[in-house]
CSV table of C-alpha atoms in Angstrom, one decimal:
chain,number,residue,atom,x,y,z
A,1,THR,CA,-3.8,23.4,27.1
A,2,TYR,CA,-3.6,26.7,25.3
A,3,SER,CA,-1.0,25.1,22.9
A,4,SER,CA,-3.3,22.1,22.2
A,5,LEU,CA,-6.0,24.6,21.2
A,6,ASP,CA,-3.6,26.6,19.0
A,7,ARG,CA,-3.9,29.6,21.3
A,8,TYR,CA,-0.2,30.2,21.2
A,9,GLU,CA,-0.1,33.8,22.2
A,10,GLU,CA,-1.8,32.9,25.5
A,11,ALA,CA,0.4,29.9,25.9
A,12,LEU,CA,3.5,32.0,25.4
A,13,GLU,CA,2.7,34.3,28.2
A,14,LEU,CA,2.1,31.4,30.6
A,15,GLN,CA,5.2,29.6,29.5
A,16,GLU,CA,7.4,32.6,29.9
A,17,ASN,CA,6.2,33.0,33.5
A,18,ILE,CA,6.7,29.3,34.2
A,19,LEU,CA,10.2,29.4,32.8
A,20,LYS,CA,11.1,32.5,34.9
A,21,GLN,CA,10.0,30.7,38.1
A,22,ASN,CA,11.9,27.6,37.3
A,23,ARG,CA,15.1,29.5,36.4
A,24,GLU,CA,15.1,31.1,39.9
A,25,THR,CA,15.5,27.6,41.3
A,26,ASN,CA,18.0,26.0,38.9
A,27,GLU,CA,18.9,26.8,35.3
A,28,GLU,CA,19.7,23.2,34.4
A,29,ALA,CA,17.0,21.4,36.4
A,30,PRO,CA,14.8,19.0,34.3
A,31,ASN,CA,11.7,21.2,34.9
A,32,THR,CA,13.6,24.2,33.6
A,33,LEU,CA,14.7,22.5,30.5
A,34,THR,CA,11.2,21.1,29.8
A,35,ALA,CA,9.8,24.7,30.3
A,36,MET,CA,12.4,26.0,27.8
A,37,SER,CA,11.5,23.2,25.3
A,38,ASN,CA,7.8,24.0,25.5
A,39,LEU,CA,8.6,27.7,25.0
A,40,ALA,CA,10.7,27.0,22.0
A,41,TRP,CA,7.9,25.0,20.4
A,42,THR,CA,5.4,27.8,21.0
A,43,LEU,CA,7.8,30.4,19.5
A,44,TYR,CA,8.2,28.0,16.5
A,45,LYS,CA,4.4,27.8,16.0
A,46,LEU,CA,4.3,31.6,16.1
A,47,ASP,CA,7.0,31.8,13.3
A,48,ARG,CA,9.5,33.4,15.7
A,49,TYR,CA,12.2,31.0,14.5
A,50,ASP,CA,15.3,32.9,15.6
A,51,GLU,CA,14.1,32.9,19.2
A,52,ALA,CA,13.0,29.3,19.0
A,53,LEU,CA,16.3,28.3,17.5
A,54,GLU,CA,18.3,29.9,20.3
A,55,ILE,CA,16.3,28.3,23.1
A,56,ALA,CA,16.2,24.9,21.4
A,57,TYR,CA,20.0,24.9,20.9
A,58,THR,CA,20.5,25.8,24.6
A,59,VAL,CA,18.2,23.0,25.7
A,60,LEU,CA,20.1,20.5,23.6
A,61,THR,CA,23.5,21.7,24.8
A,62,ARG,CA,22.4,21.4,28.5
A,63,ARG,CA,20.7,18.0,28.1
A,64,ARG,CA,23.8,16.6,26.3
A,65,LYS,CA,25.9,17.8,29.3
A,66,ILE,CA,23.5,16.5,32.0
A,67,LEU,CA,21.8,13.5,30.5
A,68,SER,CA,24.2,12.2,27.9
A,69,GLU,CA,23.9,11.9,24.1
A,70,ASP,CA,21.8,8.7,24.3
A,71,ASN,CA,19.1,9.9,26.6
A,72,LEU,CA,15.6,10.0,25.0
A,73,ASP,CA,15.1,13.6,26.2
A,74,THR,CA,18.3,14.6,24.5
A,75,ILE,CA,17.3,12.9,21.3
A,76,LYS,CA,13.9,14.7,21.5
A,77,SER,CA,15.8,18.0,21.7
A,78,MET,CA,17.9,17.0,18.7
A,79,SER,CA,14.6,16.4,16.8
A,80,ASP,CA,13.2,19.8,17.9
A,81,LEU,CA,16.3,21.6,16.7
A,82,ALA,CA,16.5,19.7,13.4
A,83,LEU,CA,12.9,20.8,12.8
A,84,ILE,CA,13.8,24.4,13.2
A,85,TYR,CA,16.9,24.1,11.1
A,86,ASN,CA,14.9,22.6,8.3
A,87,LYS,CA,12.2,25.3,8.6
A,88,ILE,CA,14.7,28.1,8.2
A,89,GLY,CA,16.4,26.5,5.3
A,90,ARG,CA,19.5,25.1,7.1
A,91,LEU,CA,18.9,21.7,5.6
A,92,GLN,CA,22.4,20.3,6.0
A,93,SER,CA,22.4,21.2,9.7
A,94,GLY,CA,19.0,19.5,10.1
A,95,LEU,CA,20.2,16.5,8.1
A,96,ASN,CA,23.3,16.0,10.3
A,97,LEU,CA,21.1,15.9,13.4
A,98,GLN,CA,18.5,13.6,11.9
A,99,GLN,CA,21.2,11.1,10.9
A,100,ILE,CA,22.4,11.1,14.5
A,101,ILE,CA,18.8,10.7,15.8
A,102,LEU,CA,18.1,7.8,13.5
A,103,LYS,CA,21.3,5.9,14.4
A,104,LYS,CA,20.6,6.4,18.2
A,105,LEU,CA,17.0,5.3,17.9
A,106,GLN,CA,17.9,2.2,16.0
A,107,GLU,CA,20.3,1.3,18.8
A,108,ILE,CA,18.0,2.2,21.7
A,109,ARG,CA,14.5,1.5,20.3
A,110,GLY,CA,15.2,-1.0,17.6
A,111,GLU,CA,14.8,-0.9,13.8
A,112,GLU,CA,11.0,-1.4,13.8
A,113,HIS,CA,9.9,0.8,16.7
A,114,PRO,CA,7.4,3.6,15.7
A,115,ASP,CA,9.8,6.3,16.9
A,116,THR,CA,12.6,4.9,14.7
A,117,LEU,CA,10.3,4.7,11.7
A,118,THR,CA,9.1,8.3,12.3
A,119,ALA,CA,12.7,9.4,12.4
A,120,THR,CA,13.4,7.5,9.2
A,121,SER,CA,10.5,9.2,7.5
A,122,ALA,CA,11.6,12.6,8.7
A,123,LEU,CA,15.1,12.0,7.3
A,124,ALA,CA,13.6,11.0,4.0
A,125,ASP,CA,11.7,14.3,4.0
A,126,THR,CA,14.9,16.2,4.3
A,127,TYR,CA,16.6,14.2,1.6
A,128,LYS,CA,13.6,15.1,-0.6
A,129,GLU,CA,14.1,18.8,0.2
A,130,LEU,CA,17.8,18.4,-0.7
A,131,GLY,CA,16.9,16.7,-4.0
A,132,GLN,CA,18.6,13.5,-3.0
A,133,PHE,CA,16.1,11.1,-4.6
A,134,LYS,CA,18.1,7.8,-4.2
A,135,ASN,CA,18.6,8.4,-0.5
A,136,GLU,CA,15.0,9.4,-0.1
A,137,ILE,CA,13.5,6.4,-1.9
A,138,THR,CA,15.8,4.0,0.0
A,139,LEU,CA,14.4,5.2,3.3
A,140,ARG,CA,10.8,5.3,2.1
A,141,GLU,CA,11.1,1.7,1.0
A,142,CYS,CA,12.6,0.8,4.3
A,143,VAL,CA,9.8,2.5,6.3
A,144,LEU,CA,7.1,0.9,4.1
A,145,ALA,CA,8.6,-2.6,4.4
A,146,LYS,CA,8.9,-2.4,8.2
A,147,ARG,CA,5.4,-0.9,8.7
A,148,ARG,CA,3.9,-3.7,6.6
A,149,ASN,CA,5.8,-6.3,8.7
A,150,VAL,CA,4.8,-4.7,12.0
A,151,LEU,CA,1.4,-3.1,11.3
A,152,GLY,CA,0.0,-4.9,8.3
A,153,ASN,CA,-1.1,-3.7,4.9
A,154,ASN,CA,-4.2,-1.9,5.9
A,155,HIS,CA,-2.9,0.1,8.9
A,156,PRO,CA,-3.2,3.9,8.4
A,157,ASP,CA,0.6,4.4,8.8
A,158,THR,CA,1.3,1.7,6.2
A,159,ILE,CA,-1.2,3.3,3.8
A,160,ARG,CA,0.4,6.7,4.4
A,161,SER,CA,3.8,5.2,3.5
A,162,ILE,CA,2.4,3.7,0.3
A,163,GLU,CA,1.0,7.1,-0.7
A,164,ARG,CA,4.4,8.8,0.0
A,165,MET,CA,6.0,6.2,-2.3
A,166,ALA,CA,3.5,7.2,-5.0
A,167,GLN,CA,4.4,10.8,-4.4
A,168,VAL,CA,8.1,10.1,-4.7
A,169,TYR,CA,7.6,8.4,-8.1
A,170,GLN,CA,5.4,11.3,-9.3
A,171,ASP,CA,8.0,13.8,-8.3
A,172,ASN,CA,10.6,11.9,-10.3
A,173,HIS,CA,8.4,11.3,-13.3
A,174,ASP,CA,8.2,7.5,-12.8
A,175,LEU,CA,4.5,7.4,-13.8
A,176,THR,CA,4.2,3.7,-14.1
A,177,LYS,CA,5.3,3.1,-10.5
A,178,GLU,CA,3.2,6.0,-9.3
A,179,LEU,CA,0.1,4.5,-10.8
A,180,ASN,CA,0.9,1.1,-9.3
A,181,PHE,CA,1.4,2.6,-5.8
A,182,THR,CA,-1.8,4.7,-6.2
A,183,ILE,CA,-3.8,1.6,-6.9
A,184,ILE,CA,-2.1,-0.3,-4.1
A,185,SER,CA,-2.9,2.5,-1.7
A,186,SER,CA,-6.6,2.3,-2.7
A,187,LEU,CA,-6.7,-1.4,-2.3
A,188,SER,CA,-4.8,-1.5,1.0
A,189,SER,CA,-7.3,0.8,2.6
A,190,SER,CA,-10.1,-1.5,1.7
A,191,GLU,CA,-12.1,-3.3,4.4
A,192,TYR,CA,-12.1,-6.5,2.4
A,193,PRO,CA,-9.4,-9.0,3.6
A,194,LEU,CA,-9.2,-10.7,0.2
A,195,VAL,CA,-8.4,-7.5,-1.6
A,196,ILE,CA,-5.8,-6.6,1.0
A,197,PHE,CA,-4.1,-10.0,0.5
A,198,PHE,CA,-4.0,-9.5,-3.3
A,199,ALA,CA,-2.9,-5.9,-3.1
A,200,SER,CA,0.5,-6.9,-1.6
A,201,ASP,CA,1.0,-9.4,-4.5
A,202,LEU,CA,0.1,-6.7,-7.1
A,203,GLU,CA,3.2,-4.6,-6.1
A,204,GLU,CA,5.5,-7.6,-6.4
A,205,ASN,CA,3.9,-9.0,-9.6
A,206,LYS,CA,3.3,-12.3,-8.0
A,207,PHE,CA,-0.1,-13.0,-9.5
A,208,THR,CA,-0.9,-16.4,-11.0
A,209,GLU,CA,-3.5,-16.4,-13.8
A,210,LEU,CA,-6.2,-17.7,-11.4
A,211,GLN,CA,-5.4,-15.0,-8.8
A,212,LEU,CA,-5.6,-12.4,-11.4
A,213,PHE,CA,-9.0,-13.7,-12.6
A,214,ILE,CA,-10.4,-13.7,-9.1
A,215,PHE,CA,-8.9,-10.3,-8.3
A,216,SER,CA,-10.4,-8.7,-11.4
A,217,ILE,CA,-13.8,-10.0,-10.3
A,218,VAL,CA,-13.3,-8.4,-6.9
A,219,ILE,CA,-12.4,-5.1,-8.4
A,220,PHE,CA,-15.4,-5.1,-10.7
A,221,GLU,CA,-17.9,-6.1,-8.1
A,222,VAL,CA,-16.6,-4.2,-5.0
A,223,LEU,CA,-13.8,-1.7,-5.7
A,224,ARG,CA,-14.5,-0.4,-9.1
A,225,PRO,CA,-15.5,3.2,-8.0
A,226,LYS,CA,-12.4,3.5,-5.7
A,227,ILE,CA,-10.0,2.2,-8.3
A,228,LEU,CA,-11.5,4.4,-11.0
A,229,LEU,CA,-11.2,7.4,-8.7
A,230,SER,CA,-7.5,6.7,-8.1
A,231,ILE,CA,-6.7,6.3,-11.8
A,232,THR,CA,-8.7,9.4,-12.7
A,233,THR,CA,-6.8,11.4,-10.1
A,234,TRP,CA,-3.5,10.1,-11.4
A,235,LEU,CA,-4.5,11.0,-15.0
A,236,TYR,CA,-5.6,14.5,-13.9
A,237,LYS,CA,-2.2,15.1,-12.3
A,238,LEU,CA,-0.5,13.7,-15.4
A,239,ILE,CA,-2.4,16.1,-17.7
A,240,LEU,CA,-1.6,19.1,-15.5
């Protein structure tokens, strides 16, 4: 409860006491490992990364030994450790773990499960930090395609993926595609089904002349302020 309220110092004191009690029973019991994992997270939030790293590494080692590499709790421990590695700049170590995580979630959860797509997006973030644009964009496109397929165009997670694609192109100075994705993001978040339908065609350049005519009317009558804001924001970033 303290952690959920961002009262980490108070949470830390409680978690240390809980862990001490659990350790008296069994160092490798599930409750003990959960208590250690919670403590590592609190230390992480308090910027005490060395201590968080040591505990998270211990939890992963023990869960691998007790539960196996493919257990979801073990995979969660890998994710926690990868997060700490990336935070302290050990990006290659984080990347190695994230690649394992993604492969295992694909096998266990499936290609389109939300956990798998979250792991894919996290791996893309690490590729971005490493400057590996091609790998990043491949994963971003994969996440976007699967979220569209599963969630639809106007789901918040799908829209977030579109916005990330725009950011990728901005970071790599592909301004035409950035503008395209900025507009699509604006359209996809619309409450108007007709606009959402046309927005997906805009990205793939599938408009017929009739569709383009109808779409231009919709923009003029309904979405003009939203589109103008998107383009103005894009131009402002371009000028800066």
